[in-house]
Coordinates of N, CA and C in Angstrom, one line a residue:
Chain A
X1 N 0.8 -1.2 0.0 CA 0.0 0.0 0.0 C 0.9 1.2 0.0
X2 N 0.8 2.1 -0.9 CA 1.4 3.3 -1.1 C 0.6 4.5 -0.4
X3 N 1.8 5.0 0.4 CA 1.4 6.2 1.3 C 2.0 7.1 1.0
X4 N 1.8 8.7 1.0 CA 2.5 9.7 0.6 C 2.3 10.4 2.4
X5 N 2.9 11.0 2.6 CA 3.4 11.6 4.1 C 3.6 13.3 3.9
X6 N 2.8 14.4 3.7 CA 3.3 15.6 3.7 C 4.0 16.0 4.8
X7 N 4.9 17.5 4.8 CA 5.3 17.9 5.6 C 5.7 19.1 5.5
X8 N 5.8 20.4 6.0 CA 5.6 21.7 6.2 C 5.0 22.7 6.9
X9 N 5.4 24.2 6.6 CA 4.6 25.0 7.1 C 3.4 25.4 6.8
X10 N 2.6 25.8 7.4 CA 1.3 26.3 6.8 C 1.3 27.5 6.7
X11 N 2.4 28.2 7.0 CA 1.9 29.9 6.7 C 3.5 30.9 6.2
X12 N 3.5 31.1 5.0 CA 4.7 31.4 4.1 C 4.0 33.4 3.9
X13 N 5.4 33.8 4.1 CA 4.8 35.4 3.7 C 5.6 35.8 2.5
X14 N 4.7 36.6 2.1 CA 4.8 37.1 0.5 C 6.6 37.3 0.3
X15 N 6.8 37.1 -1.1 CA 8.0 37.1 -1.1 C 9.1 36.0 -0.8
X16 N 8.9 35.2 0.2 CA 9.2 34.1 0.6 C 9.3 32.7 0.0
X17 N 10.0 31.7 0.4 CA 9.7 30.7 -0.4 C 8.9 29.3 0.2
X18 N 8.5 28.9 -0.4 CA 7.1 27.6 0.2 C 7.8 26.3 0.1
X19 N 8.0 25.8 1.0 CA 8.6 24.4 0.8 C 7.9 23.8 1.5
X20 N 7.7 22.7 0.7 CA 7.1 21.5 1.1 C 7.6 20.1 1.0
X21 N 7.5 18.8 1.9 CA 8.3 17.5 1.5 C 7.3 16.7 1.8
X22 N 7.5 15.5 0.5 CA 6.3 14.3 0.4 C 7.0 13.0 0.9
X23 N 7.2 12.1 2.1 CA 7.9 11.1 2.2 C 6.9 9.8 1.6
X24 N 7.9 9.0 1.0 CA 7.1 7.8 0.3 C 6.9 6.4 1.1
X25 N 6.1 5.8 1.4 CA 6.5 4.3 1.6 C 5.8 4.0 0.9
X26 N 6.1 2.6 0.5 CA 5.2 1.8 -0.2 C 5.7 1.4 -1.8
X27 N 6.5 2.4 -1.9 CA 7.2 2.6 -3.3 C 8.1 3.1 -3.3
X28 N 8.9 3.8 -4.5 CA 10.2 4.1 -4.3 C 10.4 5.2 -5.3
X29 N 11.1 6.8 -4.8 CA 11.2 7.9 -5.3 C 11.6 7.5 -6.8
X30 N 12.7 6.4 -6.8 CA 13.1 5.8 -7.8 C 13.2 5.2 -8.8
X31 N 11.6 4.8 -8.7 CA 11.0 3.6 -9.5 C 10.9 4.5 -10.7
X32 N 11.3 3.2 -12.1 CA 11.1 3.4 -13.4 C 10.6 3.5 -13.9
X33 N 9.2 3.8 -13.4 CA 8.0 3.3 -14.0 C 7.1 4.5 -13.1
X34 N 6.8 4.8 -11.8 CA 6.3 6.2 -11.4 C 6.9 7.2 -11.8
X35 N 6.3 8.5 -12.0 CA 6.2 9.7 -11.4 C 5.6 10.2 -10.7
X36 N 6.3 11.4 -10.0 CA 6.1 12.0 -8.7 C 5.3 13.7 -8.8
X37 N 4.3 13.9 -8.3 CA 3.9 14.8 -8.6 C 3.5 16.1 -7.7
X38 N 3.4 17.5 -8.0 CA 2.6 18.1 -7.3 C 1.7 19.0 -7.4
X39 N 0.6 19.2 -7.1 CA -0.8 20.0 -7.4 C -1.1 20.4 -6.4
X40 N -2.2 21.8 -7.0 CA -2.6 22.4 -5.4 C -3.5 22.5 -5.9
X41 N -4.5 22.9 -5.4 CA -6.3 23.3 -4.9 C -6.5 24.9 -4.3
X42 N -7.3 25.9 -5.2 CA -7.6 26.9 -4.4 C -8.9 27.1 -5.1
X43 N -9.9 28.0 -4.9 CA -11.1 28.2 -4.9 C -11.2 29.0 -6.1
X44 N -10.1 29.5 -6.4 CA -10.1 30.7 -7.5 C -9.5 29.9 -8.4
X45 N -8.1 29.1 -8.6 CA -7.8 28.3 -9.5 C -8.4 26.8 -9.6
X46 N -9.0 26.5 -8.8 CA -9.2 24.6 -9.3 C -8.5 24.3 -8.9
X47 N -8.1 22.9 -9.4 CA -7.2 21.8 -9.3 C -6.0 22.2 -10.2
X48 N -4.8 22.4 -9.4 CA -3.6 23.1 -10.7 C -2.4 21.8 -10.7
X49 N -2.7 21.7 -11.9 CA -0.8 20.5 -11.8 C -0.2 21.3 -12.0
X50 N 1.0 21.4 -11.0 CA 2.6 22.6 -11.2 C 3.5 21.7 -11.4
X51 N 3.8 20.3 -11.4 CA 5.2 20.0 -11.4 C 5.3 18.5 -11.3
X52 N 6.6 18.0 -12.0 CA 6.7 16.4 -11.7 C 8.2 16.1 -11.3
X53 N 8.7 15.3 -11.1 CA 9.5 14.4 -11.0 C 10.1 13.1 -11.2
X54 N 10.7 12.2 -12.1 CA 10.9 11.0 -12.3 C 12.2 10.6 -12.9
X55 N 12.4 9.5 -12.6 CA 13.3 8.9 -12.6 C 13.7 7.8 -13.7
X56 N 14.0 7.7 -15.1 CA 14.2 6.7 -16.1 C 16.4 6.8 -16.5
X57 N 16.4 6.1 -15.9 CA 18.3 6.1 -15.7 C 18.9 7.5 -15.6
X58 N 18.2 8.5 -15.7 CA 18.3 9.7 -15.0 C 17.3 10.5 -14.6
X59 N 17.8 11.6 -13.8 CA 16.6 12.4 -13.5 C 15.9 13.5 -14.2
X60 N 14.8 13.3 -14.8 CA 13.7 14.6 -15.1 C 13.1 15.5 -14.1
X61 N 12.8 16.5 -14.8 CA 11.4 17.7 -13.9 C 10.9 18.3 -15.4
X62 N 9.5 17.8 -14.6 CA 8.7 18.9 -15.7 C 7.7 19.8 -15.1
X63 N 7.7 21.0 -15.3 CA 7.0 21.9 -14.8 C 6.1 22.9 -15.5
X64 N 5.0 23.0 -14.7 CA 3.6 23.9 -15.6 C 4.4 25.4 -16.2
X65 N 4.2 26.0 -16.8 CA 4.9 26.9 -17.6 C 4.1 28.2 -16.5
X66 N 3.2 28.1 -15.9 CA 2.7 29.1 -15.1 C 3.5 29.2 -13.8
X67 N 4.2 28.0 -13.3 CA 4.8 28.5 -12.3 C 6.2 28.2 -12.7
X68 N 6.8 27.6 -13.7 CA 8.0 27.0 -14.0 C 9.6 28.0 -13.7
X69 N 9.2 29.3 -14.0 CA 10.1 30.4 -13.5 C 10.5 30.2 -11.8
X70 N 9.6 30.0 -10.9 CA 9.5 29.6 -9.4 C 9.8 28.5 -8.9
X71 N 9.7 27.6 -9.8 CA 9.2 26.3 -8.8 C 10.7 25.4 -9.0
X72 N 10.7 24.4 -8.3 CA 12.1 23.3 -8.1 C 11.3 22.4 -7.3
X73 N 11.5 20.9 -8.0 CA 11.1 19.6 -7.2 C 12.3 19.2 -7.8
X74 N 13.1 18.3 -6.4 CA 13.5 17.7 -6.1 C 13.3 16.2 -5.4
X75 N 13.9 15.2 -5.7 CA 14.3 14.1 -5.2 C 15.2 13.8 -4.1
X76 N 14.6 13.1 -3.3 CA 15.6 12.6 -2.2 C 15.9 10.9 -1.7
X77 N 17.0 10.4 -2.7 CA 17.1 9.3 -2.5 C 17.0 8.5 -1.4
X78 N 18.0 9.7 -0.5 CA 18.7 8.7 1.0 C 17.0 8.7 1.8
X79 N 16.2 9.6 2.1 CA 14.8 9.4 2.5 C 13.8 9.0 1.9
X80 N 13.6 8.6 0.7 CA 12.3 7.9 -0.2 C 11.8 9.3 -0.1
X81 N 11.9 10.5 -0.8 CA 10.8 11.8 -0.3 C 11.6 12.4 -1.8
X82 N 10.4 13.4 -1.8 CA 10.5 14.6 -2.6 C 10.1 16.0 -1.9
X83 N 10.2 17.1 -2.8 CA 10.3 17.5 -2.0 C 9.7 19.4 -3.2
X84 N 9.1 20.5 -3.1 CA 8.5 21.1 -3.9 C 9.2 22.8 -3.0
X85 N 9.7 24.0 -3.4 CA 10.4 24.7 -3.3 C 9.9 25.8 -4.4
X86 N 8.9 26.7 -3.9 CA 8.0 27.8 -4.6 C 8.5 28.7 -4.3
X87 N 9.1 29.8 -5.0 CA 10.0 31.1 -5.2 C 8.8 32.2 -4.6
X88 N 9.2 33.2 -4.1 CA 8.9 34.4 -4.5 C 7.5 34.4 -4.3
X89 N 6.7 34.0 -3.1 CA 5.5 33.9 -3.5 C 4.5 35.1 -3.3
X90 N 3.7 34.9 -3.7 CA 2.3 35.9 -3.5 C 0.9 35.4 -2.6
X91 N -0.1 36.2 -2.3 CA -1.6 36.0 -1.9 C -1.7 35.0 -2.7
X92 N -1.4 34.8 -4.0 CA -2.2 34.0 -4.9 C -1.2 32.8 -5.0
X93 N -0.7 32.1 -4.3 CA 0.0 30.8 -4.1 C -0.8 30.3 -2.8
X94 N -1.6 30.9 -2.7 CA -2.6 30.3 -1.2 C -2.9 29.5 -2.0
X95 N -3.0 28.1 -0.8 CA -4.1 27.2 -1.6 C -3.4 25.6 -0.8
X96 N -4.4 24.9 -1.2 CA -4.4 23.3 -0.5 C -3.1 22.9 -1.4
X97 N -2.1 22.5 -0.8 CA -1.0 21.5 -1.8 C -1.1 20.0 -1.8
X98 N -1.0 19.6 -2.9 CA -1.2 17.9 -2.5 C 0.2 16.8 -3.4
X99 N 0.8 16.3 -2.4 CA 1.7 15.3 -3.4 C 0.8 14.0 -3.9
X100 N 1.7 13.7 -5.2 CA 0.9 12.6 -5.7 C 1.6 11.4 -6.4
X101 N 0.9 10.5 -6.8 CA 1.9 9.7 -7.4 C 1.3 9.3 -9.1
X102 N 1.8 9.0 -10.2 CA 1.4 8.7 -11.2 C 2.0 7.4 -11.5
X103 N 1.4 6.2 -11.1 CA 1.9 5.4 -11.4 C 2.7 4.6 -12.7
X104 N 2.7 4.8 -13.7 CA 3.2 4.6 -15.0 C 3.4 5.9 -15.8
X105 N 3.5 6.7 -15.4 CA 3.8 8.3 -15.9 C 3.1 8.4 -17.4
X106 N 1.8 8.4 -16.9 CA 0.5 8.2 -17.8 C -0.1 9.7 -18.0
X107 N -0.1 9.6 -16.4 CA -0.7 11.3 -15.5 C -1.9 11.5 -15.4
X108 N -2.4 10.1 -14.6 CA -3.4 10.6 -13.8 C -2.7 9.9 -12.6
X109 N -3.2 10.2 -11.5 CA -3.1 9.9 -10.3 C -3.4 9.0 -9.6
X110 N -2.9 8.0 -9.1 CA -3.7 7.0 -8.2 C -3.7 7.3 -6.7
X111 N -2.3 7.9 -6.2 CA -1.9 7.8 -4.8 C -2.2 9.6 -4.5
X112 N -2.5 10.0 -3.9 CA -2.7 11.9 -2.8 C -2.3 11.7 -1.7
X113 N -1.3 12.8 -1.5 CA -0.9 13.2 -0.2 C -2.2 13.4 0.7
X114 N -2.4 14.0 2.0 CA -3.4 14.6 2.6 C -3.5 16.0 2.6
X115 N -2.7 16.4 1.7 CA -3.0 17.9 1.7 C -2.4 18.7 2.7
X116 N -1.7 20.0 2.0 CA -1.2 20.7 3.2 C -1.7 22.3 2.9
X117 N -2.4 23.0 3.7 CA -3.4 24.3 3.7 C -1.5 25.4 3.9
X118 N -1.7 25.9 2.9 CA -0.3 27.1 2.8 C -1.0 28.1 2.6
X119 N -0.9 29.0 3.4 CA -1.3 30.7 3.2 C 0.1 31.3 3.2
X120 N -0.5 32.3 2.0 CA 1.1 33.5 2.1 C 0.4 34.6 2.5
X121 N 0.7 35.2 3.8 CA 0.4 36.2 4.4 C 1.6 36.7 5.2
X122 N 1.1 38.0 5.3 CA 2.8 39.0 6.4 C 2.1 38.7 7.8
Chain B
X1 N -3.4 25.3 -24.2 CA -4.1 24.8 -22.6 C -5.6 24.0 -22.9
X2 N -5.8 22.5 -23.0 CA -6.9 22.2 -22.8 C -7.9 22.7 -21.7
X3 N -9.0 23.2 -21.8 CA -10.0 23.7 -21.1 C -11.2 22.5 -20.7
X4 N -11.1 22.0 -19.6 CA -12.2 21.5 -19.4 C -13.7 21.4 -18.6
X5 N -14.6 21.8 -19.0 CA -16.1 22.1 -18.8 C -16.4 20.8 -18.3
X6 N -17.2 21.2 -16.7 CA -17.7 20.2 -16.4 C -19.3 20.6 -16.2
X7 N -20.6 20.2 -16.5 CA -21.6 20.1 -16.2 C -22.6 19.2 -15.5
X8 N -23.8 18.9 -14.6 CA -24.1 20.3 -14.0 C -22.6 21.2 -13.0
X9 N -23.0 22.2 -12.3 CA -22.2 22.5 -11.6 C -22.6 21.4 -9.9
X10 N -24.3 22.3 -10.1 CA -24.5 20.9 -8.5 C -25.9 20.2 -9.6
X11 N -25.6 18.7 -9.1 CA -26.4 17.6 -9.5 C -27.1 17.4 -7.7
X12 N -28.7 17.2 -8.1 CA -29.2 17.1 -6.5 C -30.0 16.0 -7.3
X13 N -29.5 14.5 -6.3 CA -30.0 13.3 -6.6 C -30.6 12.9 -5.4
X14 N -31.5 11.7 -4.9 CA -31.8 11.0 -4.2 C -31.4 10.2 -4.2
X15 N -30.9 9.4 -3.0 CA -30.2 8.1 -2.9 C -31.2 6.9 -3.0
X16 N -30.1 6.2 -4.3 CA -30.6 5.2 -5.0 C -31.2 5.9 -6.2
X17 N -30.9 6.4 -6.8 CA -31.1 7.0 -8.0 C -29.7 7.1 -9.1
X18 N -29.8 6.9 -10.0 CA -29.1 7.4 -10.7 C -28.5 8.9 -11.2
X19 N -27.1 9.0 -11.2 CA -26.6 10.3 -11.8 C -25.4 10.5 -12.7
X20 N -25.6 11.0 -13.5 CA -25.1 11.4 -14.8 C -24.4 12.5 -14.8
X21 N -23.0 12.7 -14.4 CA -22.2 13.7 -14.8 C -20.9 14.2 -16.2
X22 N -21.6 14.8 -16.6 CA -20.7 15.4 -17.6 C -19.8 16.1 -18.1
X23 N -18.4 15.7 -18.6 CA -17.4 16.8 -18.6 C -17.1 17.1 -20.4
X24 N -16.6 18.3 -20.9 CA -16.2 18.8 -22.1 C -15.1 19.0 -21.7
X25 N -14.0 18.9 -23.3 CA -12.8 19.2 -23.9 C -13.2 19.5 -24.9
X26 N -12.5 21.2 -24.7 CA -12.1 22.3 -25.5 C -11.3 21.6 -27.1
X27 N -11.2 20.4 -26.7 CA -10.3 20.1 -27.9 C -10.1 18.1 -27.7
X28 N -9.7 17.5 -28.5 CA -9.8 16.3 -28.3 C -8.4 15.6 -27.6
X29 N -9.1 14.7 -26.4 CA -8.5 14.5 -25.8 C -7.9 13.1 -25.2
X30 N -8.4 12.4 -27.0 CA -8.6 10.7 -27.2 C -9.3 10.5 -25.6
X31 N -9.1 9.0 -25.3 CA -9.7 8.3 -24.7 C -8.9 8.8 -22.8
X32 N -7.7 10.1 -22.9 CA -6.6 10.2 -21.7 C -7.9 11.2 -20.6
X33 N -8.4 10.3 -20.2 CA -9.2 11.2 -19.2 C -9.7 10.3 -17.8
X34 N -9.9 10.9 -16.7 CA -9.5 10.6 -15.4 C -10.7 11.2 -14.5
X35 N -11.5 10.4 -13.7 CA -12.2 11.1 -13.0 C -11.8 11.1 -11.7
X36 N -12.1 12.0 -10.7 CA -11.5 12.2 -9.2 C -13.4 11.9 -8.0
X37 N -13.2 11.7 -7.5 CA -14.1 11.9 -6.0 C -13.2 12.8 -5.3
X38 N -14.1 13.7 -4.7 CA -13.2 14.6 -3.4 C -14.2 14.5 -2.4
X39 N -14.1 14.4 -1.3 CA -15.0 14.2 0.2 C -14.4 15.8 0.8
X40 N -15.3 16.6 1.0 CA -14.4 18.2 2.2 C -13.3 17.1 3.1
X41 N -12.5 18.1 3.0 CA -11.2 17.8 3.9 C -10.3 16.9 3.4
X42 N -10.8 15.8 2.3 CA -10.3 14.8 1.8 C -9.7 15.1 0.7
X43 N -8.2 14.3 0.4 CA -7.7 15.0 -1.2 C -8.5 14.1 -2.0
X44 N -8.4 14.3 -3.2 CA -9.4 13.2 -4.6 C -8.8 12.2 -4.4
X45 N -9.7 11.2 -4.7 CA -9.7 9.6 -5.1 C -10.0 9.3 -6.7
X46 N -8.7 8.7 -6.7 CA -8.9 8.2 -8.6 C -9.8 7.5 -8.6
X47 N -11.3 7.4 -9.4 CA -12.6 6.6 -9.9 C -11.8 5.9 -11.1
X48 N -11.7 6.6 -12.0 CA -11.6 6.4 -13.3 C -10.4 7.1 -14.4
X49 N -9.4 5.7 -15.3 CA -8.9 6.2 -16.0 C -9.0 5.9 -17.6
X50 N -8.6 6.4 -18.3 CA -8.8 5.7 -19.3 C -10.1 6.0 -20.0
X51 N -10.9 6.9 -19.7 CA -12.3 7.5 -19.7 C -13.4 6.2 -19.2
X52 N -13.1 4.9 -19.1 CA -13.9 3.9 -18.8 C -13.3 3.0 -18.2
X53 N -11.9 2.5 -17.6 CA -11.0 2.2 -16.8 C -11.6 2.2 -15.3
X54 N -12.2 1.3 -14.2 CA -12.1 1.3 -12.8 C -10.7 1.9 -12.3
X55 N -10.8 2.3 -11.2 CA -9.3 2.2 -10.7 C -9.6 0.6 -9.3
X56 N -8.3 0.6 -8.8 CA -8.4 -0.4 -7.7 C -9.5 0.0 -6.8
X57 N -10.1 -1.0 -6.7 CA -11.5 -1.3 -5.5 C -12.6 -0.2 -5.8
X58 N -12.6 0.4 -7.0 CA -13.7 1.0 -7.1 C -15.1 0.1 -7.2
X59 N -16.2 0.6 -7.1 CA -17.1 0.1 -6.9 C -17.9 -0.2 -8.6
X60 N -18.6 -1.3 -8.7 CA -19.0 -1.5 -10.3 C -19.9 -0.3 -10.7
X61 N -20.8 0.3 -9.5 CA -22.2 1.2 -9.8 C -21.1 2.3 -10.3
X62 N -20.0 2.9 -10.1 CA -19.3 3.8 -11.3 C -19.0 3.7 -12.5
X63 N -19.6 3.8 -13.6 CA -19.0 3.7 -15.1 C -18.2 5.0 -15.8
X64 N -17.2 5.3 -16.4 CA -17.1 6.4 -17.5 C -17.1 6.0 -19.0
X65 N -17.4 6.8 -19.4 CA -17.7 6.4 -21.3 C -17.2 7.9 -21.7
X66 N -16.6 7.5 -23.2 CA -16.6 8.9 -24.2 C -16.0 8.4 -24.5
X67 N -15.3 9.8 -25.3 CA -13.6 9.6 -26.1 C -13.8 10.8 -27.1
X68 N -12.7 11.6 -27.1 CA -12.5 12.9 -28.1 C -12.9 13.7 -27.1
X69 N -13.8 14.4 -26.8 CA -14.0 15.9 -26.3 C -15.3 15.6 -25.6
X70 N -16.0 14.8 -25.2 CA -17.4 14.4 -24.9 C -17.0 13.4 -23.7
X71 N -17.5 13.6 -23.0 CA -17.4 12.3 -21.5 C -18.6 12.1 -20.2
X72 N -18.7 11.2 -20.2 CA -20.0 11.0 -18.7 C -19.2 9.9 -17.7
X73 N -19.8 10.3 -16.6 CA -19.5 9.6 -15.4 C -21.0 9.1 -14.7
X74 N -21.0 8.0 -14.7 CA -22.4 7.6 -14.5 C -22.4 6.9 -13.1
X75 N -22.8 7.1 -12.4 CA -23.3 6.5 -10.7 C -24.4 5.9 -10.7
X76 N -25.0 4.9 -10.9 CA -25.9 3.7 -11.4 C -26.9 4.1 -10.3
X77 N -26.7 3.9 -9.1 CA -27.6 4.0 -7.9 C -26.7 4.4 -6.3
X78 N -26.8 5.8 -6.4 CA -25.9 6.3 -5.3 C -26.4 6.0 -3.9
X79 N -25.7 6.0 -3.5 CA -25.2 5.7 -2.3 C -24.9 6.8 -0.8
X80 N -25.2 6.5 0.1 CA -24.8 8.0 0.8 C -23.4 8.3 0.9
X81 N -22.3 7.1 1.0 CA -21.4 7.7 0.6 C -20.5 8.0 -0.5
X82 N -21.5 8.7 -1.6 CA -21.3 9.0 -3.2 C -21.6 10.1 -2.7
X83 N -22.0 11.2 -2.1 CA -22.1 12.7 -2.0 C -21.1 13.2 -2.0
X84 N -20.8 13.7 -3.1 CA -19.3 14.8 -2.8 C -19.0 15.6 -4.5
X85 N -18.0 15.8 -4.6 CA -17.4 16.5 -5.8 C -16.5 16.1 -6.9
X86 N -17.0 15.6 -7.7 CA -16.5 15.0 -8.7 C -16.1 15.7 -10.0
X87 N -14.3 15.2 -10.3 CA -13.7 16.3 -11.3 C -13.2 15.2 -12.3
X88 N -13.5 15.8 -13.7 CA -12.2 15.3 -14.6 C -10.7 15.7 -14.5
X89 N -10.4 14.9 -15.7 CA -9.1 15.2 -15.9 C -8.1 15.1 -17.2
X90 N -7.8 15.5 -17.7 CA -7.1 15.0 -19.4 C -6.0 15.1 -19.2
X91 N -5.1 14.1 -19.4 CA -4.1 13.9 -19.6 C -3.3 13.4 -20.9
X92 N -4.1 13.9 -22.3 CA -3.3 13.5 -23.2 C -2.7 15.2 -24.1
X93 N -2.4 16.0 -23.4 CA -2.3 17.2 -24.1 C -1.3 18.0 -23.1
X94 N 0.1 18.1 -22.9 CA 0.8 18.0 -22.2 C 1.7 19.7 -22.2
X95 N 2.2 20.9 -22.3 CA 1.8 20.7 -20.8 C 0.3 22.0 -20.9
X96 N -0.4 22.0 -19.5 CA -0.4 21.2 -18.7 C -1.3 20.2 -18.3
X97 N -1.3 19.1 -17.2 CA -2.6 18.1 -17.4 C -3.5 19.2 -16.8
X98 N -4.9 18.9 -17.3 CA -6.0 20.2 -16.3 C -7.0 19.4 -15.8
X99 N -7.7 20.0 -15.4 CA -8.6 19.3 -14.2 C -10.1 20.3 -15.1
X100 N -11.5 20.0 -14.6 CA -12.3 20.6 -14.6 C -12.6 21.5 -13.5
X101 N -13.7 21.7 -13.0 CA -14.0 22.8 -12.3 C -14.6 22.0 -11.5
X102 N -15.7 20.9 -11.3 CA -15.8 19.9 -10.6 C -17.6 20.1 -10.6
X103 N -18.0 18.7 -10.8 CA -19.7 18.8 -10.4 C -20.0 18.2 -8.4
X104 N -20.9 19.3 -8.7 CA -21.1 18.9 -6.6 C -22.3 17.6 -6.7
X105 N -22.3 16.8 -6.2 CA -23.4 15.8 -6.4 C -24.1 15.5 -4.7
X106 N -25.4 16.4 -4.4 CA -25.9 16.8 -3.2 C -26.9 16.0 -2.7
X107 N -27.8 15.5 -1.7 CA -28.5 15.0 -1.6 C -30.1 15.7 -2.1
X108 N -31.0 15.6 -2.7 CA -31.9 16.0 -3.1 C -32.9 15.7 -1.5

């Protein structure tokens, strides 16, 4: 059974940067066959995909072109985790973050973090 | 950017009735489409991939059908715990994957 594990702050101020980490069991950051994902949720945008990560005898990132100037996901071997690093943020990076998993890098989703509630406020 | 239209916004069913949700693409989006369950507080649950695809342990009363730009999500005879918010998703038009806007499916 695949578990995703968030972890972070819930309250980032403008300008600042958002980091977040997803630890894995169940699977492996590694595997040749998942990608690693992450999306957020806010009332104003929907459901947003910003970013992936995967692993095929090297490492990729692919990122939404809306946030792709800001954003860095990283891999962490030695912990099974990844990990999401939002630049510069604004009001408008509020919003539910969720890690995920795509099991065959198909892209849709089978596995969701539980969500982590990020407000950028001073 | 694929755009995708989901209709109704709220669907108000009686349990044990059937419901019929509907999503549009802006543009065709073969058979790469994905439907989510969301419960408040809860992140989505994959229903459906493949536009007609189960995922693991889903229940049979869920069907999806279409292909190209046209899609339904069918709940045969709902359940009480089928109340919540249900989104597509296309994944064949890269970047980025989009989601819809989501149908609320409420108790009548």
């Amino acid at each position: 059974q695949v578990q995703l594990q968030q972890s972070g702050p819930g309250l980032v101020k403008p300008s600042q940067t958002l980091s977040l980490t997803c630890a894995i069991s169940g699977d492996s950051v590694s595997s040749n066959s998942a990608a690693w994902n992450w999306i957020r949720q806010s009332p104003s945008r929907g459901l947003e995909w910003l970013g992936r990560t995967y692993y095929r005898s090297k490492w990729y990132n692919d990122y939404a072109l809306s946030v792709k100037s800001r954003l860095t996901i990283n891999p962490d071997t030695s912990k099974n985790q990844f990990s999401l690093q939002l630049n510069s943020v604004t009001p408008e990076d509020t919003a539910v973050y969720y890690c995920t998993r795509d099991a065959v890098a198909a892209s849709f989703f089978d596995y969701w973090g539980q969500g982590t509630l990020v407000t950028v406020s001073s | 950017e694929i755009v995708m239209t989901q209709s109704p916004a709220t669907l108000s069913v009686s349990p044990g009735e059937r419901a019929t949700l509907s999503c549009r693409a802006s543009q065709s989006v073969s058979s790469s489409l994905a439907w989510y369950q969301q419960k408040p507080g809860q992140a989505p649950r994959l229903l459906i991939y493949g536009a007609s695809t189960r995922a693991t342990g889903i229940p049979a009363r869920f069907s999806g059908s279409g292909s190209g730009t046209e899609f339904t999500l069918t709940i045969s005879s709902l359940q009480s715990e089928d109340f919540a918010v249900y989104y597509c998703q296309q994944y064949n038009s890269w970047p980025p994957w989009t989601f819809g806007q989501g149908t609320k499916v409420e108790i009548k």
